[in-house]
Structure formats: C-alpha cells, structure tokens
Amino acid sequence: MKTIKAPDGYYYKKDAIYTTEINLPDGFSVDGWELVTEAEFQAYQREREARMLEEELSMRRGYIPEATTSNPEQEGGEG
Amino acid sequence: MKHIEQILPEELGSQIVDISTSQSLRESIIKDATQGTKTETTMNEELQATVVCAVRKIGNHTKQLNISKNGTYQVTPDSGTLLKAVDVHVDASSSVLVDFVKNGGKFAYSNANNIPIVWEDITGNNLNYLLIDGVCSVEIAQRLLNLLTDDKNYADYMLGVDFTNVGSEVYWRFPDGFKNSKKSNIMSNNNNLVGAHVTLDCNELEYTGTLFGWTGIKRLTLLNTKQLKSFYNPTSSIAIDAFDCDGLQSTPYNGIHNGTTTLGGFINLGKGFLQNGSAKDHTMWFDSDMQNLSHDSLVNIFNGLYDLNLHTFTFTNQPTIQLGATNYSRVSAAEIKIATDKGWIVTK
C-alpha cells in the first residue's frame, strides 16, 4: 500500500472524488488524479449538498400518495 | 348486468384460469385457449361487491385490468386475506382511477393518468404509483406485481407494503415479469423488521430503488440485483449485519443514510462490478453520509469487500472507498490495508 498526501490547501480530484489522502494498492499510482485548490473543492461541496437535499425532498414528495408524477430516470442520476 | 370480458391469448395454451375458488361468480369461463378466442361471461350486479380481484399472470402475459368509463370499478377481495385468481377485464376507454378494496377499505390504488388504457401495451412506459396502503400482505402485493409488471420496463413507487408481521425471514421475490424490467422503486412505509433477514430476489432486475423507512433489518440479501439506488432510512439509525452485494454492478447509490452506526459491511461488493464502469459506479461514498459509523463497522466494510485481484480484467476506474475525514480518523493504516490488499483505493 502506498499513501499519497496532497499539499496543504490542495485536494486530489478524480471525477467526483475529492480527497487529501489516497491509499493506493500495490502497483497503482496517482496518475489520473489532479491537484485542485480547496476553493474548488468547497464549490463542489456546496453544489453536491444542494443536489442531495433536492434528491431527499424529491423522495419525500414521491412518498405522498396523491402525487401523480415521477421520473426515476431523473432521480437515479448523480451519486 | 355487469360484464366481465375474458380474453384468452394464444400463449395461454392449456393453462387453466382458475375461478373455481370464487364463491361470487356464478358462471364459469369457458377456456378455449387453443383457439385464442375471446370469451365473455356475466355476473349479476348484486354480486359486484363481492367480486374477487383479478390478478393473474397468464402465459407470458399479465392479464390486464381495465377501468370502466364511469370512474372507479371496485374489485373487492373476499373476506380472506388472499386475492383469488380471477381475471377481470372491464371495458374502458378513458382515464380513471384504479381501486383495490379490502373489507370496504381501499388498500391500493393507482392514478389512472399514468396508466394506459390497455395495460398490455405499457411496455416502455412508466407505471407510476402503485400505492399499497400499509394493510396488504406480501402475498397480495406480489399478486399485484404480477398484474402490473410483466414485460414492462418498470413500476414505480410501490408504497407501504407491510412486511411487519411476516416473520424473521422475509423473502421478497419479484415476479418473473421483472426479468424483462429495468427498474423499480420500492418505498415501503415504516416497516420495522427487527431482526429480520430480508432477501430481495430481484430476478435480474437492473435497478432497485429506494427502500424507504425499512428499519430493524438484520441482514439484506440482494439476489440478482444489479443496482441498488439507496437504502434510505430517514428517521433513525439502523444496525444491520450486512448487505449481500454479489450481483451489484455499482456501489449502492447514496449508501445508507446518516445516523447509521453499526454495519456489518457490504459482502462481496465489487464482485459484480463491470470492467468499464464509471468512477461514480465504482466509488462507495461515506464522506457526507454515514459519518457515525463505528470503528468496527468500518473494518467490517473492509473485510466484506470482494478481492478485486480475482477479476481477470483491469478496471477502467479502480473501485474506491471514500471514507471522509471523520471515518478516516477512526481506522488505522493496517486496517485500510485490508482493503488496498484487495485492490481497492481508500481515500480520506
């Protein structure tokens, strides 16, 4: 196992994963991970939290028996 | 007189449509399946209130239940708990409401705005909101599913199925029709399944949606399930021995909700992952949810993961566990190594 730490004020990013520390299996490298600033990470976090809140509200709305519309294709999207 | 119209598809073959158990129908339906003929029968109007529900699968088709032009046509089970196997086809040409009534109370209904006039033709459409209002048995629910889901893409929102009194071993097998389905959301209401081992046999269902409000489950076995959107527990923490995840092609979306402290892990998670799955599909997120997991739970998660080295291929996106800072601080490097030795990336 190899542990890689980002410099202070930076995050490693790969797709939607942001982290300051990566533990890699033997034979793996940080290729494919990019260094981004903490500000970029914070912006991502705000957007993600808003999306998760909306998903939770969506599920609760769907729970109302009188509700008549739904589109799981839209609900099952981002993780 | 009310008319019950029985259409017998050719695929019926020699299969018998069993109406013999219905005490309320005075006439029998002549079954001439070999010729694929349409047969009609009638019943007396005064017997309408005791007509037994029409839920039955015939051959490779699910029998349709259509709705009368004049609004709700009530199909009422008898005083027992099981729906009888009678197929009812009520002529309809407009959008109305489907009701299922038990002992005078509606226990299931669906807004007909989302139901095509002929249910046999809903392939590719979304059947929204089969609402089961917390009083029907699993048996009835599965019969309803048989009615609604054969050869369809997915049924959405089956609510309030009450598993509470079905014992410690709950086995929910989706009907064969789900084999050709793609998705189903399951949102059950307040099912406090203390100590139960729940097995969802999804019969090759690609996607199982939210399990809403399921509490107290001891273990959840996912058979033939390729995706689990989330295990959503909005009101309290849960303690669960484990999820059996052999067939999942991606990580459970949204994981388990906040508050969960005790978790036995996701057994064999990664075994079913696809070589070219996306980074999102291959990442298990604990950083925003599930920050209350105990140390032992985190170790259980590592121990339960599938050894990715056993795959014969190299992943485009290597599966990853995103712990988040709080969980990360609870485990040691040696414990993280349990996961990395299995080929998983573990991030803070």
Tab-separated table of C-alpha atoms in Angstrom:
chain	number	residue	atom	x	y	z
A	1	MET	CA	0.000	0.000	0.000
A	2	LYS	CA	1.189	3.479	-0.822
A	3	THR	CA	-0.244	6.609	0.857
A	4	ILE	CA	-0.230	9.878	-1.091
A	5	LYS	CA	-0.995	13.178	0.651
A	6	ALA	CA	-1.965	16.399	-1.095
A	7	PRO	CA	-0.068	19.595	-0.221
A	8	ASP	CA	-1.747	21.951	2.263
A	9	GLY	CA	-4.596	23.850	0.619
A	10	TYR	CA	-4.989	21.339	-2.176
A	11	TYR	CA	-7.099	18.284	-2.892
A	12	TYR	CA	-6.606	15.398	-5.201
A	13	LYS	CA	-9.526	15.106	-7.595
A	14	LYS	CA	-10.663	12.306	-9.839
A	15	ASP	CA	-14.113	12.630	-11.315
A	16	ALA	CA	-16.327	13.337	-8.295
A	17	ILE	CA	-13.807	12.186	-5.718
A	18	TYR	CA	-12.010	14.906	-3.795
A	19	THR	CA	-9.566	13.909	-1.104
A	20	THR	CA	-6.451	14.985	0.694
A	21	GLU	CA	-5.118	11.483	1.127
A	22	ILE	CA	-5.091	8.474	-1.142
A	23	ASN	CA	-4.185	4.927	-0.191
A	24	LEU	CA	-3.275	3.022	-3.304
A	25	PRO	CA	-2.972	-0.724	-3.762
A	26	ASP	CA	0.439	-2.008	-4.701
A	27	GLY	CA	1.257	-1.295	-8.307
A	28	PHE	CA	-1.030	1.725	-8.573
A	29	SER	CA	-0.004	5.375	-8.954
A	30	VAL	CA	-1.708	8.764	-8.695
A	31	ASP	CA	-1.839	9.001	-12.452
A	32	GLY	CA	-5.297	10.189	-13.350
A	33	TRP	CA	-5.661	12.257	-10.191
A	34	GLU	CA	-5.254	16.029	-10.465
A	35	LEU	CA	-4.452	18.600	-7.793
A	36	VAL	CA	-7.123	21.275	-7.273
A	37	THR	CA	-7.459	24.110	-4.811
A	38	GLU	CA	-9.563	23.962	-1.663
A	39	ALA	CA	-11.794	26.683	-3.117
A	40	GLU	CA	-12.718	24.412	-5.990
A	41	PHE	CA	-13.469	21.626	-3.573
A	42	GLN	CA	-15.703	23.868	-1.467
A	43	ALA	CA	-17.656	24.937	-4.529
A	44	TYR	CA	-18.142	21.305	-5.434
A	45	GLN	CA	-19.311	20.513	-1.919
A	46	ARG	CA	-21.970	23.251	-1.964
A	47	GLU	CA	-23.301	22.025	-5.262
A	48	ARG	CA	-23.303	18.433	-4.077
A	49	GLU	CA	-25.105	19.184	-0.825
A	50	ALA	CA	-27.766	21.138	-2.688
A	51	ARG	CA	-28.253	18.245	-5.075
A	52	MET	CA	-28.537	15.715	-2.264
A	53	LEU	CA	-31.072	17.879	-0.471
A	54	GLU	CA	-33.122	18.114	-3.618
A	55	GLU	CA	-32.970	14.344	-4.046
A	56	GLU	CA	-34.143	13.816	-0.491
A	57	LEU	CA	-37.004	16.232	-0.969
A	58	SER	CA	-37.850	14.516	-4.202
A	59	MET	CA	-38.104	11.175	-2.460
A	60	ARG	CA	-40.326	12.648	0.231
A	61	ARG	CA	-42.536	14.220	-2.378
A	62	GLY	CA	-42.773	10.893	-4.098
A	63	TYR	CA	-43.984	9.407	-0.873
A	64	ILE	CA	-47.161	11.481	-0.889
A	65	PRO	CA	-49.902	9.143	-2.110
A	66	GLU	CA	-51.676	11.828	-4.069
A	67	ALA	CA	-48.589	12.608	-6.079
A	68	THR	CA	-49.048	11.806	-9.709
A	69	THR	CA	-45.765	12.316	-11.450
A	70	SER	CA	-42.371	10.797	-11.190
A	71	ASN	CA	-39.408	10.117	-13.335
A	72	PRO	CA	-36.930	7.684	-11.858
A	73	GLU	CA	-34.615	8.288	-14.764
A	74	GLN	CA	-34.002	11.734	-13.337
A	75	GLU	CA	-33.847	10.615	-9.731
A	76	GLY	CA	-31.308	7.931	-10.204
A	77	GLY	CA	-28.616	10.187	-11.520
A	78	GLU	CA	-25.589	11.586	-9.837
A	79	GLY	CA	-24.014	9.960	-6.875
B	1	MET	CA	-75.693	-6.740	-15.566
B	2	LYS	CA	-72.002	-6.147	-15.414
B	3	HIS	CA	-69.789	-7.767	-17.927
B	4	ILE	CA	-66.549	-9.427	-17.321
B	5	GLU	CA	-64.674	-9.932	-20.502
B	6	GLN	CA	-62.091	-12.625	-20.637
B	7	ILE	CA	-59.586	-12.517	-23.434
B	8	LEU	CA	-57.624	-15.649	-23.800
B	9	PRO	CA	-54.325	-15.215	-25.560
B	10	GLU	CA	-52.903	-17.930	-27.654
B	11	GLU	CA	-49.990	-18.223	-25.288
B	12	LEU	CA	-52.382	-19.454	-22.675
B	13	GLY	CA	-52.144	-22.911	-24.090
B	14	SER	CA	-53.827	-25.394	-21.889
B	15	GLN	CA	-53.379	-23.325	-18.768
B	16	ILE	CA	-56.469	-23.093	-16.691
B	17	VAL	CA	-57.748	-19.786	-15.484
B	18	ASP	CA	-58.820	-20.708	-12.018
B	19	ILE	CA	-62.011	-19.088	-10.916
B	20	SER	CA	-63.320	-22.057	-9.083
B	21	THR	CA	-62.436	-20.591	-5.726
B	22	SER	CA	-64.619	-17.595	-6.223
B	23	GLN	CA	-67.905	-18.013	-4.476
B	24	SER	CA	-69.371	-14.955	-6.038
B	25	LEU	CA	-69.159	-15.819	-9.679
B	26	ARG	CA	-71.993	-17.973	-10.752
B	27	GLU	CA	-70.858	-18.624	-14.232
B	28	SER	CA	-67.694	-20.274	-15.301
B	29	ILE	CA	-65.461	-19.030	-18.034
B	30	ILE	CA	-65.111	-21.406	-20.876
B	31	LYS	CA	-61.462	-21.669	-21.604
B	32	ASP	CA	-60.726	-22.251	-25.209
B	33	ALA	CA	-57.126	-21.333	-25.220
B	34	THR	CA	-56.036	-23.341	-28.167
B	35	GLN	CA	-58.025	-21.127	-30.461
B	36	GLY	CA	-57.167	-17.908	-28.729
B	37	THR	CA	-60.769	-16.916	-28.670
B	38	LYS	CA	-62.432	-14.204	-26.684
B	39	THR	CA	-64.907	-15.440	-24.194
B	40	GLU	CA	-67.372	-13.387	-22.238
B	41	THR	CA	-69.144	-14.078	-19.058
B	42	THR	CA	-71.539	-12.081	-16.971
B	43	MET	CA	-72.379	-11.773	-13.363
B	44	ASN	CA	-75.293	-10.423	-11.514
B	45	GLU	CA	-74.987	-6.812	-10.500
B	46	GLU	CA	-75.803	-7.534	-6.884
B	47	LEU	CA	-72.705	-9.664	-6.735
B	48	GLN	CA	-70.456	-6.877	-7.770
B	49	ALA	CA	-69.429	-6.045	-4.237
B	50	THR	CA	-68.086	-9.491	-3.690
B	51	VAL	CA	-66.326	-9.987	-6.964
B	52	VAL	CA	-62.865	-11.228	-6.311
B	53	CYS	CA	-59.933	-9.324	-7.619
B	54	ALA	CA	-58.477	-10.110	-10.950
B	55	VAL	CA	-54.825	-10.667	-10.559
B	56	ARG	CA	-53.277	-13.389	-12.522
B	57	LYS	CA	-50.497	-14.000	-14.887
B	58	ILE	CA	-51.324	-15.940	-17.986
B	59	GLY	CA	-48.605	-17.473	-20.046
B	60	ASN	CA	-46.063	-14.844	-20.873
B	61	HIS	CA	-48.526	-12.045	-20.324
B	62	THR	CA	-50.023	-10.362	-17.381
B	63	LYS	CA	-53.712	-10.110	-17.565
B	64	GLN	CA	-54.915	-6.591	-17.815
B	65	LEU	CA	-57.367	-4.922	-15.560
B	66	ASN	CA	-59.019	-2.097	-17.371
B	67	ILE	CA	-61.262	0.553	-15.954
B	68	SER	CA	-64.810	1.419	-16.681
B	69	LYS	CA	-65.709	4.663	-18.370
B	70	ASN	CA	-67.742	5.758	-15.422
B	71	GLY	CA	-64.968	6.038	-12.950
B	72	THR	CA	-63.741	3.593	-10.413
B	73	TYR	CA	-64.650	-0.010	-10.757
B	74	GLN	CA	-64.074	-1.642	-7.425
B	75	VAL	CA	-62.659	-5.078	-7.354
B	76	THR	CA	-63.110	-6.403	-3.878
B	77	PRO	CA	-61.356	-9.331	-2.311
B	78	ASP	CA	-63.374	-11.715	-0.245
B	79	SER	CA	-63.136	-11.881	3.495
B	80	GLY	CA	-59.912	-13.808	3.334
B	81	THR	CA	-56.503	-12.325	3.032
B	82	LEU	CA	-55.704	-13.601	-0.413
B	83	LEU	CA	-56.886	-12.371	-3.709
B	84	LYS	CA	-58.461	-15.028	-5.804
B	85	ALA	CA	-57.163	-15.905	-9.172
B	86	VAL	CA	-59.852	-14.454	-11.300
B	87	ASP	CA	-59.133	-12.286	-14.264
B	88	VAL	CA	-61.390	-9.363	-14.749
B	89	HIS	CA	-61.387	-7.247	-17.831
B	90	VAL	CA	-63.672	-4.284	-17.619
B	91	ASP	CA	-64.159	-2.337	-20.774
B	92	ALA	CA	-62.706	1.127	-20.587
B	93	SER	CA	-61.781	3.952	-22.848
B	94	SER	CA	-60.985	6.865	-20.575
B	95	SER	CA	-58.615	7.688	-17.803
B	96	VAL	CA	-59.984	6.878	-14.387
B	97	LEU	CA	-58.820	5.619	-11.027
B	98	VAL	CA	-57.982	2.043	-10.137
B	99	ASP	CA	-59.065	0.942	-6.702
B	100	PHE	CA	-58.398	-2.205	-4.801
B	101	VAL	CA	-60.710	-2.568	-1.862
B	102	LYS	CA	-60.386	-4.829	1.108
B	103	ASN	CA	-63.209	-5.166	3.585
B	104	GLY	CA	-64.686	-1.932	2.402
B	105	GLY	CA	-61.442	-0.012	2.598
B	106	LYS	CA	-59.288	0.925	-0.300
B	107	PHE	CA	-55.882	-0.577	0.147
B	108	ALA	CA	-54.347	0.081	-3.186
B	109	TYR	CA	-54.951	2.404	-5.998
B	110	SER	CA	-53.176	3.976	-8.834
B	111	ASN	CA	-53.734	7.204	-10.585
B	112	ALA	CA	-55.007	6.316	-13.960
B	113	ASN	CA	-53.445	9.354	-15.505
B	114	ASN	CA	-50.354	7.232	-15.605
B	115	ILE	CA	-51.971	4.018	-16.672
B	116	PRO	CA	-52.519	3.308	-20.315
B	117	ILE	CA	-55.970	2.155	-21.173
B	118	VAL	CA	-54.675	-1.239	-22.102
B	119	TRP	CA	-52.059	-2.339	-19.679
B	120	GLU	CA	-50.695	-4.901	-22.030
B	121	ASP	CA	-49.398	-2.045	-24.086
B	122	ILE	CA	-47.407	-0.252	-21.461
B	123	THR	CA	-44.104	-1.744	-22.482
B	124	GLY	CA	-41.650	1.077	-22.445
B	125	ASN	CA	-43.831	3.248	-20.293
B	126	ASN	CA	-43.581	4.148	-16.693
B	127	LEU	CA	-46.292	2.855	-14.443
B	128	ASN	CA	-46.337	5.281	-11.598
B	129	TYR	CA	-47.619	4.924	-8.132
B	130	LEU	CA	-48.992	1.641	-7.266
B	131	LEU	CA	-49.939	2.602	-3.779
B	132	ILE	CA	-50.407	-0.118	-1.259
B	133	ASP	CA	-51.608	1.496	1.840
B	134	GLY	CA	-49.920	-0.468	4.530
B	135	VAL	CA	-52.525	-3.143	5.078
B	136	CYS	CA	-51.982	-5.663	2.384
B	137	SER	CA	-49.940	-8.777	2.748
B	138	VAL	CA	-46.850	-9.657	0.795
B	139	GLU	CA	-48.956	-12.246	-0.991
B	140	ILE	CA	-51.351	-9.636	-2.233
B	141	ALA	CA	-48.591	-7.271	-3.114
B	142	GLN	CA	-46.869	-9.879	-5.199
B	143	ARG	CA	-50.079	-10.683	-6.990
B	144	LEU	CA	-50.455	-7.035	-7.745
B	145	LEU	CA	-46.946	-7.003	-9.073
B	146	ASN	CA	-47.789	-9.932	-11.274
B	147	LEU	CA	-50.611	-7.930	-12.650
B	148	LEU	CA	-48.646	-4.838	-13.235
B	149	THR	CA	-45.142	-5.621	-14.209
B	150	ASP	CA	-44.888	-8.402	-16.695
B	151	ASP	CA	-42.853	-7.419	-19.704
B	152	LYS	CA	-42.826	-3.804	-18.611
B	153	ASN	CA	-39.866	-1.599	-18.122
B	154	TYR	CA	-40.542	-0.715	-14.548
B	155	ALA	CA	-43.123	0.000	-11.987
B	156	ASP	CA	-42.501	2.978	-9.840
B	157	TYR	CA	-43.318	3.507	-6.221
B	158	MET	CA	-44.834	0.569	-4.548
B	159	LEU	CA	-45.630	2.068	-1.223
B	160	GLY	CA	-46.486	0.814	2.157
B	161	VAL	CA	-46.154	-2.893	1.705
B	162	ASP	CA	-46.376	-4.119	5.229
B	163	PHE	CA	-43.787	-6.735	5.972
B	164	THR	CA	-44.038	-6.248	9.697
B	165	ASN	CA	-45.729	-9.484	10.642
B	166	VAL	CA	-44.209	-11.842	8.168
B	167	GLY	CA	-41.597	-13.263	10.489
B	168	SER	CA	-37.858	-13.098	10.802
B	169	GLU	CA	-37.195	-14.390	7.315
B	170	VAL	CA	-38.626	-12.105	4.707
B	171	TYR	CA	-38.265	-13.301	1.176
B	172	TRP	CA	-39.477	-10.941	-1.478
B	173	ARG	CA	-39.156	-12.313	-4.932
B	174	PHE	CA	-40.075	-10.161	-7.788
B	175	PRO	CA	-42.293	-11.869	-10.317
B	176	ASP	CA	-40.863	-13.380	-13.423
B	177	GLY	CA	-42.048	-10.372	-15.350
B	178	PHE	CA	-39.357	-8.332	-13.740
B	179	LYS	CA	-36.816	-10.316	-15.686
B	180	ASN	CA	-37.572	-8.053	-18.582
B	181	SER	CA	-37.979	-4.984	-16.464
B	182	LYS	CA	-35.357	-2.401	-15.895
B	183	LYS	CA	-36.228	-0.532	-12.791
B	184	SER	CA	-38.397	-0.466	-9.773
B	185	ASN	CA	-38.516	1.876	-6.884
B	186	ILE	CA	-39.576	0.284	-3.691
B	187	MET	CA	-40.704	2.602	-0.991
B	188	SER	CA	-42.262	0.791	1.889
B	189	ASN	CA	-43.805	2.527	4.777
B	190	ASN	CA	-42.483	2.132	8.290
B	191	ASN	CA	-41.594	-1.484	8.153
B	192	ASN	CA	-39.989	-2.221	11.438
B	193	LEU	CA	-38.366	-5.523	10.693
B	194	VAL	CA	-36.498	-6.112	13.891
B	195	GLY	CA	-34.076	-8.952	13.489
B	196	ALA	CA	-35.328	-9.944	10.080
B	197	HIS	CA	-33.182	-11.289	7.315
B	198	VAL	CA	-34.702	-9.737	4.233
B	199	THR	CA	-33.944	-11.310	0.894
B	200	LEU	CA	-34.793	-9.336	-2.181
B	201	ASP	CA	-34.682	-11.637	-5.146
B	202	CYS	CA	-34.997	-9.195	-7.947
B	203	ASN	CA	-34.843	-11.707	-10.739
B	204	GLU	CA	-32.332	-9.905	-12.902
B	205	LEU	CA	-33.863	-6.539	-12.199
B	206	GLU	CA	-31.360	-3.931	-13.226
B	207	TYR	CA	-32.278	-1.415	-10.650
B	208	THR	CA	-33.872	-1.486	-7.256
B	209	GLY	CA	-34.770	1.869	-5.926
B	210	THR	CA	-35.092	3.347	-2.541
B	211	LEU	CA	-36.062	1.200	0.364
B	212	PHE	CA	-37.847	3.829	2.331
B	213	GLY	CA	-38.304	3.523	6.040
B	214	TRP	CA	-37.168	-0.042	6.426
B	215	THR	CA	-35.840	-0.376	9.926
B	216	GLY	CA	-34.511	-3.100	12.130
B	217	ILE	CA	-33.338	-5.320	9.335
B	218	LYS	CA	-30.680	-7.760	10.432
B	219	ARG	CA	-29.434	-8.617	7.004
B	220	LEU	CA	-30.379	-7.651	3.480
B	221	THR	CA	-29.550	-10.129	0.754
B	222	LEU	CA	-29.746	-8.766	-2.754
B	223	LEU	CA	-30.178	-11.565	-5.223
B	224	ASN	CA	-29.966	-10.828	-8.909
B	225	THR	CA	-29.885	-7.126	-8.294
B	226	LYS	CA	-27.552	-5.113	-10.434
B	227	GLN	CA	-28.097	-1.749	-8.822
B	228	LEU	CA	-29.406	-0.563	-5.514
B	229	LYS	CA	-30.138	3.092	-5.606
B	230	SER	CA	-30.159	3.614	-1.888
B	231	PHE	CA	-31.178	2.241	1.395
B	232	TYR	CA	-32.921	5.234	2.764
B	233	ASN	CA	-33.756	5.415	6.387
B	234	PRO	CA	-34.956	8.907	7.185
B	235	THR	CA	-35.972	8.614	10.799
B	236	SER	CA	-33.448	6.663	12.770
B	237	SER	CA	-30.187	4.866	12.685
B	238	ILE	CA	-30.126	1.253	11.742
B	239	ALA	CA	-27.996	-1.681	12.729
B	240	ILE	CA	-27.630	-4.233	10.027
B	241	ASP	CA	-25.452	-7.281	9.890
B	242	ALA	CA	-24.657	-6.973	6.243
B	243	PHE	CA	-25.755	-6.390	2.742
B	244	ASP	CA	-25.069	-9.230	0.360
B	245	CYS	CA	-24.000	-7.460	-2.780
B	246	ASP	CA	-22.670	-10.140	-5.077
B	247	GLY	CA	-24.611	-9.067	-8.115
B	248	LEU	CA	-24.384	-5.314	-7.814
B	249	GLN	CA	-22.688	-3.724	-10.773
B	250	SER	CA	-22.187	-0.490	-8.911
B	251	THR	CA	-21.992	0.790	-5.385
B	252	PRO	CA	-25.269	1.445	-3.611
B	253	TYR	CA	-26.199	4.941	-4.564
B	254	ASN	CA	-26.340	7.221	-1.521
B	255	GLY	CA	-25.286	4.310	0.650
B	256	ILE	CA	-27.050	4.262	3.943
B	257	HIS	CA	-28.424	7.382	5.450
B	258	ASN	CA	-26.916	9.414	8.239
B	259	GLY	CA	-27.160	8.112	11.736
B	260	THR	CA	-26.124	4.598	10.990
B	261	THR	CA	-23.584	3.393	13.481
B	262	THR	CA	-23.478	-0.367	13.201
B	263	LEU	CA	-22.973	-2.062	9.920
B	264	GLY	CA	-21.759	-5.487	9.023
B	265	GLY	CA	-20.464	-4.444	5.667
B	266	PHE	CA	-21.217	-4.949	2.018
B	267	ILE	CA	-20.368	-8.553	1.397
B	268	ASN	CA	-18.674	-9.185	-1.929
B	269	LEU	CA	-19.169	-5.641	-3.115
B	270	GLY	CA	-17.111	-5.352	-6.263
B	271	LYS	CA	-17.657	-8.891	-7.456
B	272	GLY	CA	-20.293	-7.791	-9.924
B	273	PHE	CA	-18.630	-4.558	-11.000
B	274	LEU	CA	-18.166	-4.087	-14.692
B	275	GLN	CA	-14.747	-3.542	-16.181
B	276	ASN	CA	-15.744	-0.281	-17.819
B	277	GLY	CA	-17.937	1.058	-15.031
B	278	SER	CA	-17.732	4.775	-14.357
B	279	ALA	CA	-15.854	6.274	-11.429
B	280	LYS	CA	-19.210	7.081	-9.852
B	281	ASP	CA	-20.356	3.494	-10.202
B	282	HIS	CA	-17.199	2.252	-8.564
B	283	THR	CA	-16.995	4.618	-5.625
B	284	MET	CA	-18.505	3.899	-2.233
B	285	TRP	CA	-19.147	7.227	-0.560
B	286	PHE	CA	-19.032	7.651	3.181
B	287	ASP	CA	-17.799	11.207	3.324
B	288	SER	CA	-21.068	13.118	3.515
B	289	ASP	CA	-23.347	10.370	4.789
B	290	MET	CA	-22.574	7.772	7.377
B	291	GLN	CA	-20.113	9.699	9.440
B	292	ASN	CA	-21.354	7.937	12.574
B	293	LEU	CA	-20.073	4.533	11.638
B	294	SER	CA	-18.226	2.785	14.403
B	295	HIS	CA	-14.663	1.634	14.055
B	296	ASP	CA	-15.786	-1.989	13.907
B	297	SER	CA	-18.294	-1.175	11.192
B	298	LEU	CA	-15.614	0.369	9.052
B	299	VAL	CA	-13.415	-2.672	9.491
B	300	ASN	CA	-16.400	-4.859	8.648
B	301	ILE	CA	-16.747	-2.925	5.413
B	302	PHE	CA	-13.117	-3.547	4.520
B	303	ASN	CA	-13.409	-7.223	5.392
B	304	GLY	CA	-16.540	-7.672	3.337
B	305	LEU	CA	-15.212	-6.236	0.107
B	306	TYR	CA	-14.600	-8.522	-2.793
B	307	ASP	CA	-10.981	-9.173	-3.691
B	308	LEU	CA	-10.669	-7.339	-6.981
B	309	ASN	CA	-7.476	-9.229	-7.759
B	310	LEU	CA	-9.674	-12.211	-8.538
B	311	HIS	CA	-11.067	-10.434	-11.557
B	312	THR	CA	-9.428	-11.391	-14.812
B	313	PHE	CA	-9.578	-7.857	-16.132
B	314	THR	CA	-8.237	-4.431	-15.184
B	315	PHE	CA	-10.806	-1.810	-14.252
B	316	THR	CA	-11.032	1.403	-16.229
B	317	ASN	CA	-11.891	3.062	-12.925
B	318	GLN	CA	-10.491	1.239	-9.953
B	319	PRO	CA	-13.128	0.804	-7.222
B	320	THR	CA	-12.682	3.268	-4.395
B	321	ILE	CA	-13.831	3.730	-0.825
B	322	GLN	CA	-14.219	7.402	0.079
B	323	LEU	CA	-14.241	7.461	3.868
B	324	GLY	CA	-14.356	11.147	4.677
B	325	ALA	CA	-12.180	12.735	7.324
B	326	THR	CA	-14.141	11.551	10.348
B	327	ASN	CA	-14.298	7.908	9.358
B	328	TYR	CA	-10.730	8.062	8.117
B	329	SER	CA	-9.543	9.071	11.557
B	330	ARG	CA	-11.187	6.009	13.085
B	331	VAL	CA	-9.157	3.416	11.240
B	332	SER	CA	-5.508	2.569	11.170
B	333	ALA	CA	-3.211	2.186	8.206
B	334	ALA	CA	-3.117	-1.538	8.848
B	335	GLU	CA	-6.900	-1.688	8.657
B	336	ILE	CA	-7.007	0.345	5.472
B	337	LYS	CA	-4.517	-2.102	4.051
B	338	ILE	CA	-7.185	-4.808	4.321
B	339	ALA	CA	-8.995	-3.007	1.521
B	340	THR	CA	-5.986	-1.981	-0.548
B	341	ASP	CA	-4.686	-5.543	-0.490
B	342	LYS	CA	-7.930	-6.429	-2.220
B	343	GLY	CA	-7.243	-3.821	-4.889
B	344	TRP	CA	-9.481	-1.092	-3.536
B	345	ILE	CA	-8.354	2.523	-3.348
B	346	VAL	CA	-9.155	4.069	0.037
B	347	THR	CA	-9.336	7.849	0.270
B	348	LYS	CA	-9.768	10.243	3.151
